[in-house]
Coordinates of C-alpha atoms and ligand atoms in Angstrom, one line a residue:
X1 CA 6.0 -37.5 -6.9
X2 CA 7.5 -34.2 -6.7
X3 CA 9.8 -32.9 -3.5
X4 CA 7.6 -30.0 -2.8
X5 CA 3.6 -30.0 -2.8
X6 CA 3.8 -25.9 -3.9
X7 CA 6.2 -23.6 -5.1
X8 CA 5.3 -20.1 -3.7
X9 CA 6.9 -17.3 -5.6
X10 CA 7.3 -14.2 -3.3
X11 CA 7.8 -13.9 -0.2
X12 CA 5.3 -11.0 0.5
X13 CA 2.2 -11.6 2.6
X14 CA 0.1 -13.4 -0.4
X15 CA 2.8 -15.7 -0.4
X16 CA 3.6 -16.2 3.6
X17 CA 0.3 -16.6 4.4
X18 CA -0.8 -19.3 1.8
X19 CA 2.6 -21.0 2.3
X20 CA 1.1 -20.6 6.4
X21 CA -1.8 -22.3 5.5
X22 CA -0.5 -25.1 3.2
X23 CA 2.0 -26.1 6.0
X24 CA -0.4 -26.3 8.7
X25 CA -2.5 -28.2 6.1
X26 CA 0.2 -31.1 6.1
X27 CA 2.0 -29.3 2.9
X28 CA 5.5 -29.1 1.9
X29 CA 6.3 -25.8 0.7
X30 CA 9.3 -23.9 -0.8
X31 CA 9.1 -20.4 -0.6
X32 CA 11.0 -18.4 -2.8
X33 CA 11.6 -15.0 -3.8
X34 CA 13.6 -12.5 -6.0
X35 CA 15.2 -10.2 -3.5
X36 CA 17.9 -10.9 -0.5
X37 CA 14.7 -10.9 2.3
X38 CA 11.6 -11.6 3.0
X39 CA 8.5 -9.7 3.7
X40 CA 8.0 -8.4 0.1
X41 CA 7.2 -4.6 0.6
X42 CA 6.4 -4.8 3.9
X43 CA 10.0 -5.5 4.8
X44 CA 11.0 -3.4 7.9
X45 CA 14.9 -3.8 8.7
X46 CA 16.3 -1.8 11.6
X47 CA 18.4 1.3 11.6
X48 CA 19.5 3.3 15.1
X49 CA 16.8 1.3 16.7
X50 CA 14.0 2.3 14.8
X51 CA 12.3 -0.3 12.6
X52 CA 12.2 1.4 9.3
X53 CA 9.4 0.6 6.4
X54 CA 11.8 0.5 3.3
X55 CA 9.3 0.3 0.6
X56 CA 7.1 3.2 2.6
X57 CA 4.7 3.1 5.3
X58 CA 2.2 0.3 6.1
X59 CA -0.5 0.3 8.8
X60 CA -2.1 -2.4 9.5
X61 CA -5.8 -1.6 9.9
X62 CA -8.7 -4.1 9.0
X63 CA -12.7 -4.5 9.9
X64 CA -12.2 -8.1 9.2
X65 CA -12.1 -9.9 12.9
X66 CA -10.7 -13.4 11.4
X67 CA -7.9 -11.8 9.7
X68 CA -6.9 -9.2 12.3
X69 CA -7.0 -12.4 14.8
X70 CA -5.2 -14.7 12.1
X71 CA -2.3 -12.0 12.2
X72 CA -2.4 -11.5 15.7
X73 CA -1.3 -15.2 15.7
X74 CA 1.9 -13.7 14.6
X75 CA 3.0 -10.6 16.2
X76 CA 1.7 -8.4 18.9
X77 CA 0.6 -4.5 17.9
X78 CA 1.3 -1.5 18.9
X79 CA -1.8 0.5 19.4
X80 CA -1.4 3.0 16.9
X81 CA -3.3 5.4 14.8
X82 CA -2.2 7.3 11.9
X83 CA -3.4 10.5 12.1
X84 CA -1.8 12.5 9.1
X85 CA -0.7 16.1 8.4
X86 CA -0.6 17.9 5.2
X87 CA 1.9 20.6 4.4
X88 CA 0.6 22.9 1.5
X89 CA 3.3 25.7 1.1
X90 CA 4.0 25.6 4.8
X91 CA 0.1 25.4 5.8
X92 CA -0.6 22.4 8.0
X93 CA -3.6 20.7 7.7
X94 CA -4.8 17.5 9.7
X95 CA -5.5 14.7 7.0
X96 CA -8.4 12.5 5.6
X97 CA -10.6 15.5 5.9
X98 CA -12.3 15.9 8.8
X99 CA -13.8 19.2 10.7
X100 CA -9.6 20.4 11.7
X101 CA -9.2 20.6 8.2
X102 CA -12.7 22.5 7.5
X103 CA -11.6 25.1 10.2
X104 CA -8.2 25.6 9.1
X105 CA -9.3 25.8 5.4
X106 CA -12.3 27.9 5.6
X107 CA -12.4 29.1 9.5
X108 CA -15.5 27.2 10.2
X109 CA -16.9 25.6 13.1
X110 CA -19.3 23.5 12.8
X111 CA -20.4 20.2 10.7
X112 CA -23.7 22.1 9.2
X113 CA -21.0 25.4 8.2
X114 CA -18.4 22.9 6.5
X115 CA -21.2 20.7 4.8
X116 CA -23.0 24.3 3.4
X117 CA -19.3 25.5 2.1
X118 CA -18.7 22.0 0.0
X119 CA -22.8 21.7 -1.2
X120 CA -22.0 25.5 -2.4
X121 CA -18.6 24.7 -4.2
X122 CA -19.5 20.9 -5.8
X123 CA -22.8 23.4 -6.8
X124 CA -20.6 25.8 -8.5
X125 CA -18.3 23.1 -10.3
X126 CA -21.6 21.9 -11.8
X127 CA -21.0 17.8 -11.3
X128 CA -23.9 16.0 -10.9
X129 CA -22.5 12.4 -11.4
X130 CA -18.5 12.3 -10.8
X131 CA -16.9 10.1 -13.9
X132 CA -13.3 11.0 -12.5
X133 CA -11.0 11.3 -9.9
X134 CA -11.2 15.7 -10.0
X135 CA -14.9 15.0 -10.4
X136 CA -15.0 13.0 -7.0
X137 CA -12.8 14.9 -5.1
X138 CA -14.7 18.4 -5.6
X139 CA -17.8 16.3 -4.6
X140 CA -16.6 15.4 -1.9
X141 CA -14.5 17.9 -0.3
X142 CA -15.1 20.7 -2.7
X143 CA -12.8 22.8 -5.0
X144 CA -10.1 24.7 -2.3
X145 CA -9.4 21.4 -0.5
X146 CA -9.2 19.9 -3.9
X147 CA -7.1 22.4 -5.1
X148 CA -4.3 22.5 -2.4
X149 CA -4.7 19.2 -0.9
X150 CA -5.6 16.6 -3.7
X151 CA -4.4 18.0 -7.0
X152 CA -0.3 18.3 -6.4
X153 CA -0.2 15.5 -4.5
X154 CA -2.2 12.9 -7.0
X155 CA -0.9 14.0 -9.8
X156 CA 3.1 13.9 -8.5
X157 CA 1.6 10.0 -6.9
X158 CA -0.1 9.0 -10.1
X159 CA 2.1 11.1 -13.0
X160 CA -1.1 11.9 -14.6
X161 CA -3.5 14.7 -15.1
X162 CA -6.4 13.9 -11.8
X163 CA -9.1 14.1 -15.1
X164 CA -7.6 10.7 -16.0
X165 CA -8.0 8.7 -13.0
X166 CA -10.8 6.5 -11.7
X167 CA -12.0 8.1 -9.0
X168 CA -12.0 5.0 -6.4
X169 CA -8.3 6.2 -5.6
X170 CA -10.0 9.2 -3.7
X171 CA -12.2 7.1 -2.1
X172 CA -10.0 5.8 0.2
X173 CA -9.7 8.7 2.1
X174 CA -12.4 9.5 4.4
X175 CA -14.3 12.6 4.6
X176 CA -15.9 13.0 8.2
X177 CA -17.9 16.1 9.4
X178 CA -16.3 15.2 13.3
X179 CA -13.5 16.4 15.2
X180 CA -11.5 13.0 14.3
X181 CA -8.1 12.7 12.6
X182 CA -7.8 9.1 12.4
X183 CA -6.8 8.6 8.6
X184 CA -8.7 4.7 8.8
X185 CA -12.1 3.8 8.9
X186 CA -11.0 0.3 11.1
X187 CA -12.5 -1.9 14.1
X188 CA -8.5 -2.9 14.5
X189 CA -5.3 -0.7 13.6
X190 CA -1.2 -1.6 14.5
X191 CA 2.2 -1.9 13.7
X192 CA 3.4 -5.1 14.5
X193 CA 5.7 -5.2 17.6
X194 CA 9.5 -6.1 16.3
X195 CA 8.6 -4.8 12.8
X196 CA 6.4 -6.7 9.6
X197 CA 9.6 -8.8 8.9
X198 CA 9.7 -10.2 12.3
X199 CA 6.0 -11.4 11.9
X200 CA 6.0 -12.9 8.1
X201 CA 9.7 -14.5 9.5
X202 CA 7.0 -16.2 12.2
X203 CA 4.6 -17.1 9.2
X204 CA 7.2 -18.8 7.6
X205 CA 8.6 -20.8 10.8
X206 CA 9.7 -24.1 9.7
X207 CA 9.3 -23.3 6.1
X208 CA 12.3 -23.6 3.8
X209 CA 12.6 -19.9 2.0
X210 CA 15.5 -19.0 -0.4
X211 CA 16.5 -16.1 -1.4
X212 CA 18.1 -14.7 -4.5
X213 CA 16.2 -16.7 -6.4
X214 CA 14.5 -15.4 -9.7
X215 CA 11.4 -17.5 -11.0
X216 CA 10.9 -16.5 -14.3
X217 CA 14.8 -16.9 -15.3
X218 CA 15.0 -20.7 -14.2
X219 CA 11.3 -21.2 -14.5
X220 CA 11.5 -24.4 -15.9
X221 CA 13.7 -26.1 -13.0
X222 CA 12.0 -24.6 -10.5
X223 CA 8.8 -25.7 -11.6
X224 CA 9.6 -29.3 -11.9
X225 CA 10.2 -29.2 -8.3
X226 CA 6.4 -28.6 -6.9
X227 CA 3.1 -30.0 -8.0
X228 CA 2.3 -26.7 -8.2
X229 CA 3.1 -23.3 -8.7
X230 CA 1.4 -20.1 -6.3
X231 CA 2.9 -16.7 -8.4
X232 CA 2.7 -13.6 -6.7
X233 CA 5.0 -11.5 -9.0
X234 CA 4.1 -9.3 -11.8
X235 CA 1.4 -11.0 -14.0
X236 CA 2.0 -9.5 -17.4
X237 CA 6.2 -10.7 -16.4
X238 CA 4.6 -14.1 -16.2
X239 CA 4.0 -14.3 -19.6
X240 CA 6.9 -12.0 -20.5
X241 CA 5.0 -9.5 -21.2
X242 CA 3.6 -10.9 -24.5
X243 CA 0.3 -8.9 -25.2
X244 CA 2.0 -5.5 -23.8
X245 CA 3.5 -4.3 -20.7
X246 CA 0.9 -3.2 -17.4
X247 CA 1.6 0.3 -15.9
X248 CA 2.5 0.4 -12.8
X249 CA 3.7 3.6 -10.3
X250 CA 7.2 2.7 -8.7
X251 CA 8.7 4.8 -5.4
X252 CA 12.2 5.6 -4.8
X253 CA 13.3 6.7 -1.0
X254 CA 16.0 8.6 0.1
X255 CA 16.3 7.8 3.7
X256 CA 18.6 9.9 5.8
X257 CA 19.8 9.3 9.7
X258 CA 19.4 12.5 11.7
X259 CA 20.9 13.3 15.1
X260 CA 18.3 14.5 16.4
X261 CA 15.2 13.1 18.6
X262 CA 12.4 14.5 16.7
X263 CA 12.2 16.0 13.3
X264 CA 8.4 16.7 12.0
X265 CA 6.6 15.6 15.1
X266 CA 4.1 13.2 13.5
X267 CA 4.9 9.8 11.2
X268 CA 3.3 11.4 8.1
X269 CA 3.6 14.7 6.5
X270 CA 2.4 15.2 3.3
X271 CA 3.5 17.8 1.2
X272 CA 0.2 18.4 -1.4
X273 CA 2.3 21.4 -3.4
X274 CA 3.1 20.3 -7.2
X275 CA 6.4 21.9 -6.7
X276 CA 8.2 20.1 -3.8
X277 CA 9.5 16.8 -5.4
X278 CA 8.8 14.2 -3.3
X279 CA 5.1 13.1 -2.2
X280 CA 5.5 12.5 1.5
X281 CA 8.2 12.1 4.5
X282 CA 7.7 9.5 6.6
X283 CA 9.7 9.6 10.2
X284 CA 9.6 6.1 11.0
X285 CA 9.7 6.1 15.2
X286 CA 6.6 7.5 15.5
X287 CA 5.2 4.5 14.4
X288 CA 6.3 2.5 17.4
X289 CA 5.8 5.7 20.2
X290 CA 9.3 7.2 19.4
X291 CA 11.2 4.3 19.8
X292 CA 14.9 3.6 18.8
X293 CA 18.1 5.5 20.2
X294 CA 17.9 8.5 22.2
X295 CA 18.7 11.1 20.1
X296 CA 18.4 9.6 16.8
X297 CA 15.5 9.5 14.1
X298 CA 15.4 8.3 10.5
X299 CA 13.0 10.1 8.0
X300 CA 12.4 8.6 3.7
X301 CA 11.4 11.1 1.4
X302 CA 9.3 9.6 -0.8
X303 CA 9.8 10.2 -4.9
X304 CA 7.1 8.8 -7.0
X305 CA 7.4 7.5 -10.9
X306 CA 6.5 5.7 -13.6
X307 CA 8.1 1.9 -13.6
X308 CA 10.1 0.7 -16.1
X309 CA 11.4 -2.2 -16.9
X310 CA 14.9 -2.8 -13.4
X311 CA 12.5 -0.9 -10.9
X312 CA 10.1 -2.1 -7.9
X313 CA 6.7 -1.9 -9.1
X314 CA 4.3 -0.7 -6.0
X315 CA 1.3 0.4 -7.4
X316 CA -0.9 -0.7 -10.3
X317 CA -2.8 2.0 -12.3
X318 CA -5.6 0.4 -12.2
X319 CA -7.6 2.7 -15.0
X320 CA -9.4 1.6 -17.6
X321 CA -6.8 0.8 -20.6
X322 CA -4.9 -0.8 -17.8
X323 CA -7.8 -2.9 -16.9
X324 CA -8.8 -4.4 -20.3
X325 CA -5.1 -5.5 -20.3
X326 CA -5.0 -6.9 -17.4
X327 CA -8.7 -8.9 -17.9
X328 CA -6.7 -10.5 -21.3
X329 CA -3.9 -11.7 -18.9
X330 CA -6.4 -12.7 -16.6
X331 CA -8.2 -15.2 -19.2
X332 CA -4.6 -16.5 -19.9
X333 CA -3.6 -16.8 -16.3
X334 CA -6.6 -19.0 -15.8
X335 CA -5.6 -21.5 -18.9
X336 CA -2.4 -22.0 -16.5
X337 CA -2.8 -25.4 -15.3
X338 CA -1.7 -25.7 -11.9
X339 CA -0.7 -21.8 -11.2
X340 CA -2.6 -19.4 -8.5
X341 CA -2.3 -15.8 -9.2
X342 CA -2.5 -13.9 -6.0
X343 CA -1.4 -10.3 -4.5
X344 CA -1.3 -6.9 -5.6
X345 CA 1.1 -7.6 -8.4
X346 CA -0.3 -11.0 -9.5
X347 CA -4.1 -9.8 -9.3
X348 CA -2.5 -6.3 -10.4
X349 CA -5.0 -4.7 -7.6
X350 CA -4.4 -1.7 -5.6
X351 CA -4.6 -3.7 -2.2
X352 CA -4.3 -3.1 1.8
X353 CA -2.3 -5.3 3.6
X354 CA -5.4 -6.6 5.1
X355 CA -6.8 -7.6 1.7
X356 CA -3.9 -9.5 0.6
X357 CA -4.5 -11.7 4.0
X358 CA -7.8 -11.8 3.6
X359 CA -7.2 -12.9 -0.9
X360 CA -4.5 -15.3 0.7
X361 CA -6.7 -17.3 3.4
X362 CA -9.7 -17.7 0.9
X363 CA -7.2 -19.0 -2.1
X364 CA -5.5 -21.5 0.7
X365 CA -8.9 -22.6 1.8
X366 CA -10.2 -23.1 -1.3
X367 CA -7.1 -25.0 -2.2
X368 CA -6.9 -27.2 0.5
X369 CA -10.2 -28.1 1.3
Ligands
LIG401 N1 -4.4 11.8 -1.6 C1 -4.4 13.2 -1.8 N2 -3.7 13.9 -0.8 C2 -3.1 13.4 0.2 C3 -3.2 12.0 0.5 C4 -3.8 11.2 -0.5 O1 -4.9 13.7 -2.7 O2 -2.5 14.2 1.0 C5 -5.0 11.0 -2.6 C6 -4.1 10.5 -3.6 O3 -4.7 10.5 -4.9 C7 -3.7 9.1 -3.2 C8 -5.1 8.6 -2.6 O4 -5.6 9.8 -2.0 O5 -3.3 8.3 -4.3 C9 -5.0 7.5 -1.7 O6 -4.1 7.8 -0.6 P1 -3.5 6.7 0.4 O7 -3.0 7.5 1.5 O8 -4.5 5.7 0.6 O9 -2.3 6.2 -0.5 P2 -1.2 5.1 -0.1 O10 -0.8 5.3 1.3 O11 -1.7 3.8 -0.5 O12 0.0 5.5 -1.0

């Protein structure tokens, strides 16, 4: 008999969640993760009063009733609802794209005008079937919107030319022909109450956690002390890497203290240029209605790049070269007896906070049942 049932390796919500479940499930659990706190990158800590996302901005939004009511069990929301603003050489434009952006770009006003300006430029491009992300994105939204509001700002995200993406990365955005800015397609949409550390500190209530603790550098130890193992860091790390390294996009903030009670008027501004450095600046009290001090805001500019070996991996490039790699690690995670794979880094998926809930209640269930 071993002194813990699992050993869950990151404290991020794949983690939380399953390690959740297993207690309520009659588990023991020891939760453990690289970094001095929990929450993975959803970690919120405060500064002048304002809760501020460290590792960028996360919106909880989901269509999935159980898990907006399983993390509702956790936290109260605030009712909010990103509604985001592009700045292309100091033009504003309301983001996803939606008729405010049709009339700004192109003066129109109505749906049937915007939808004859983008049949007339996808016609001109000449794409019948889209095989990349460029492709998509003049499909979609034809070539000027493409042009100033998807090609600076993908290629300073992603590091690469928009030809070589997969085009499911546009596809997240939403393209509406209505007056409506709301950058989610969602039945429910928050920010937790008290910020996301205060409600994965209430998933793990009465868990033992403990920090500072690296897996893969006393892997052997640690694993003698669960029947089994749930690994939520970097898969192709797992196995040190051994059949090549994945790619993955990292972000590095700068995050500054202003005195002053409002600097961009909106949580969100995107700056969709090539030229301006950073990707996006994020004011973090208009996520929670302008909370914090009087007089006081905090702001992240937000600097993508490639990941190497010492930084936070955030995003998986999930193209095709990266894909066949991470299908061989796949096939070897699966001859791991007694190790679940799970989250964006262990599934190497480009996920939504809801997804990761929604991956971690299936994996418990399936577990425990
Ligand atoms: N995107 C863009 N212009 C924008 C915002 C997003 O071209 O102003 C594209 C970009 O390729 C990005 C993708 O849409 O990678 C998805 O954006 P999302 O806001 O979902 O990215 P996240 O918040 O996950 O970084």
């Amino acid at each position: 008999m071993k002194q813990y049932d699992y050993l869950i390796v990151g404290a991020g919500l794949f983690g939380s969640v399953f390690a959740e479940r297993a207690k309520s499930a009659g588990k023991k659990c020891l939760v453990i993760d690289r970094r001095d706190h929990i929450a993975g990158n959803v970690y919120t800590y405060e500064q002048a009063g304002i809760n501020v996302h460290k590792y960028g901005p996360h919106i909880f939004h989901t269509n999935d009733t159980e898990v907006w009511e399983y993390v509702s069990r956790f936290t109260k929301f605030y009712n909010f609802k990103l509604g985001t603003i592009a700045n292309y050489k100091e033009e504003i434009y309301s983001l996803p794209f939606n008729m405010y952006t049709f009339n700004r770009m192109w003066g129109v006003l109505t749906p049937e005008e915007a939808e004859a300006k983008i049949a007339a430029q996808r016609e001109a491009a000449g794409i019948a079937e889209p095989k990349n992300l460029e492709e998509q994105a003049i499909s979609l939204v034809g070539t000027d919107i493409y042009e100033k509001l998807i090609k600076g700002y993908t290629e300073k995200q992603w590091g690469r030319p928009c030809k070589e993406l997969p085009s499911f990365i546009i596809k997240r955005l939403p393209v509406r022909f209505t007056y409506d800015n709301n950058y989610f397609n969602a039945l429910y949409q928050g920010i937790p109450v008290g910020g996301y550390t205060q409600m994965v500190a209430n998933m793990l209530d009465g868990i033992e956690v403990r920090l500072g603790v690296d897996y893969l550098e006393q892997k052997a130890e640690l694993d003698a002390l669960a029947e089994k193992v749930v690994y939520t860091g970097p898969i192709d790390a797992y196995f040190g890497y051994k059949l090549g390294a994945l790619e993955y996009r990292s972000v590095r903030f700068e995050v500054e203290e202003l005195d002053k009670p409002n600097y961009q008027g909106n949580a969100v501004v995107n700056y969709t240029d090539r030229e301006t450095p950073y990707t996006r600046i994020i004011e973090h009290k208009w996520f929670e209605q302008g909370s914090g001090e009087p007089g006081k805001t905090v702001i992240s500019r937000e600097y993508s790049a490639e990941w190497k070996p010492g930084d936070e991996p955030y995003y998986p490039v999930n193209d095709e070269k990266n894909g066949a790699l991470y299908q061989q690690y796949k096939a070897l995670a699966a001859k791991e007896k007694n190790v679940l794979f799970g989250g964006r880094l262990g599934e190497y998926k480009y996920y939504d906070m809801d997804q990761v809930v929604r991956a971690a209640l299936y994996a418990a269930e399936k577990e425990l049942s």
